[in-house]
Amino acid sequence: MAGKEFDVDPDVLKTQGDAFVHIGSDFSKASKKLQDDLEGLGSPWENCDFGDAFETIYTPIRDGMFTSMDSLGERLQGIGDKLQGMARTYSESDEQGIHVISAVGRPQL
């Protein structure tokens, strides 16, 4: 299968893994702030003519959005963790390969 191989750079995987962990963490912090700010507002529309109708539509959408945002932050961090794990696995595999090749190539004394 000539031409079907690919190179993996563990350092790039680790770097990108770190980036995903930070992105996920930053996203989770921003999501938490948004949730706290929106919950802090309460229901300023409740005394309006449309208050009940708005609450009926808004609350489930808001709660679903909160759940989705929390999940996304966790999943982004999980992607980062998995990329870092892949980097470790590739590095370990490369080191093992070098040791095996070195041992096979040694002349017998």
CSV table of C-alpha atoms in Angstrom, one decimal:
chain,number,residue,atom,x,y,z
A,1,MET,CA,0.0,0.0,0.0
A,2,ALA,CA,2.6,2.5,-1.1
A,3,GLY,CA,1.5,6.1,-0.5
A,4,LYS,CA,-1.1,5.2,2.1
A,5,GLU,CA,1.0,6.0,5.2
A,6,PHE,CA,0.8,9.2,7.3
A,7,ASP,CA,3.1,10.8,9.8
A,8,VAL,CA,1.9,11.7,13.2
A,9,ASP,CA,3.7,14.5,15.2
A,10,PRO,CA,3.0,13.8,18.9
A,11,ASP,CA,4.1,17.3,19.8
A,12,VAL,CA,1.4,18.8,17.6
A,13,LEU,CA,-1.2,16.5,19.1
A,14,LYS,CA,-0.2,17.5,22.6
A,15,THR,CA,-0.2,21.2,21.7
A,16,GLN,CA,-3.6,21.0,20.1
A,17,GLY,CA,-4.9,18.9,23.0
A,18,ASP,CA,-3.8,21.6,25.4
A,19,ALA,CA,-5.6,24.2,23.2
A,20,PHE,CA,-8.8,22.2,23.3
A,21,VAL,CA,-8.7,21.8,27.0
A,22,HIS,CA,-8.3,25.6,27.4
A,23,ILE,CA,-11.0,26.3,24.9
A,24,GLY,CA,-13.4,24.0,26.7
A,25,SER,CA,-12.5,25.5,30.1
A,26,ASP,CA,-12.9,29.1,28.8
A,27,PHE,CA,-16.2,28.1,27.2
A,28,SER,CA,-17.5,26.5,30.4
A,29,LYS,CA,-16.5,29.6,32.4
A,30,ALA,CA,-18.3,31.9,29.9
A,31,SER,CA,-21.3,29.6,29.9
A,32,LYS,CA,-21.5,29.7,33.7
A,33,LYS,CA,-21.3,33.5,33.7
A,34,LEU,CA,-24.1,33.8,31.1
A,35,GLN,CA,-26.2,31.4,33.1
A,36,ASP,CA,-25.6,33.3,36.3
A,37,ASP,CA,-26.3,36.6,34.6
A,38,LEU,CA,-29.6,35.4,33.0
A,39,GLU,CA,-30.8,33.8,36.2
A,40,GLY,CA,-29.9,37.0,38.1
A,41,LEU,CA,-32.3,38.9,35.9
A,42,GLY,CA,-35.1,36.8,37.1
A,43,SER,CA,-38.3,37.2,35.0
A,44,PRO,CA,-38.6,41.0,34.2
A,45,TRP,CA,-41.4,40.2,31.7
A,46,GLU,CA,-43.7,38.6,34.3
A,47,ASN,CA,-45.8,41.8,34.7
A,48,CYS,CA,-46.2,42.3,30.9
A,49,ASP,CA,-49.2,41.4,28.9
A,50,PHE,CA,-47.1,38.7,27.1
A,51,GLY,CA,-45.3,37.5,30.2
A,52,ASP,CA,-46.9,34.1,30.5
A,53,ALA,CA,-46.6,33.3,26.8
A,54,PHE,CA,-43.0,34.5,26.8
A,55,GLU,CA,-42.2,32.4,29.9
A,56,THR,CA,-43.7,29.3,28.4
A,57,ILE,CA,-41.5,29.6,25.3
A,58,TYR,CA,-38.3,31.1,26.9
A,59,THR,CA,-37.8,28.9,29.9
A,60,PRO,CA,-37.5,25.5,28.2
A,61,ILE,CA,-35.3,26.9,25.4
A,62,ARG,CA,-33.0,28.6,28.0
A,63,ASP,CA,-32.7,25.5,30.1
A,64,GLY,CA,-32.0,23.4,27.0
A,65,MET,CA,-29.3,25.9,25.9
A,66,PHE,CA,-27.7,25.7,29.4
A,67,THR,CA,-27.6,21.9,29.2
A,68,SER,CA,-26.1,22.0,25.7
A,69,MET,CA,-23.5,24.6,26.6
A,70,ASP,CA,-22.4,22.7,29.7
A,71,SER,CA,-22.1,19.5,27.6
A,72,LEU,CA,-20.1,21.3,24.8
A,73,GLY,CA,-17.6,22.7,27.3
A,74,GLU,CA,-17.0,19.2,28.8
A,75,ARG,CA,-16.8,17.6,25.3
A,76,LEU,CA,-14.2,20.2,24.1
A,77,GLN,CA,-12.1,19.4,27.2
A,78,GLY,CA,-12.6,15.7,26.5
A,79,ILE,CA,-11.3,16.1,23.0
A,80,GLY,CA,-8.2,17.8,24.4
A,81,ASP,CA,-7.6,15.0,26.9
A,82,LYS,CA,-7.9,12.4,24.1
A,83,LEU,CA,-5.5,14.3,21.8
A,84,GLN,CA,-3.0,14.4,24.7
A,85,GLY,CA,-3.5,10.7,25.3
A,86,MET,CA,-2.9,10.0,21.6
A,87,ALA,CA,0.3,12.1,21.8
A,88,ARG,CA,1.5,10.0,24.7
A,89,THR,CA,0.6,6.7,23.0
A,90,TYR,CA,2.4,7.7,19.7
A,91,SER,CA,5.5,8.8,21.7
A,92,GLU,CA,5.6,5.6,23.6
A,93,SER,CA,5.1,3.5,20.4
A,94,ASP,CA,7.9,5.4,18.7
A,95,GLU,CA,10.3,4.9,21.7
A,96,GLN,CA,9.4,1.2,21.8
A,97,GLY,CA,10.0,0.9,18.0
A,98,ILE,CA,13.4,2.5,18.3
A,99,HIS,CA,14.4,0.2,21.1
A,100,VAL,CA,13.3,-2.9,19.2
A,101,ILE,CA,15.1,-1.8,16.0
A,102,SER,CA,18.2,-1.0,18.0
A,103,ALA,CA,18.1,-4.4,19.7
A,104,VAL,CA,17.6,-6.2,16.4
A,105,GLY,CA,20.4,-4.3,14.7
A,106,ARG,CA,23.1,-5.1,17.3
A,107,PRO,CA,25.8,-7.6,16.4
A,108,GLN,CA,26.1,-10.7,18.5
A,109,LEU,CA,29.2,-10.7,20.7
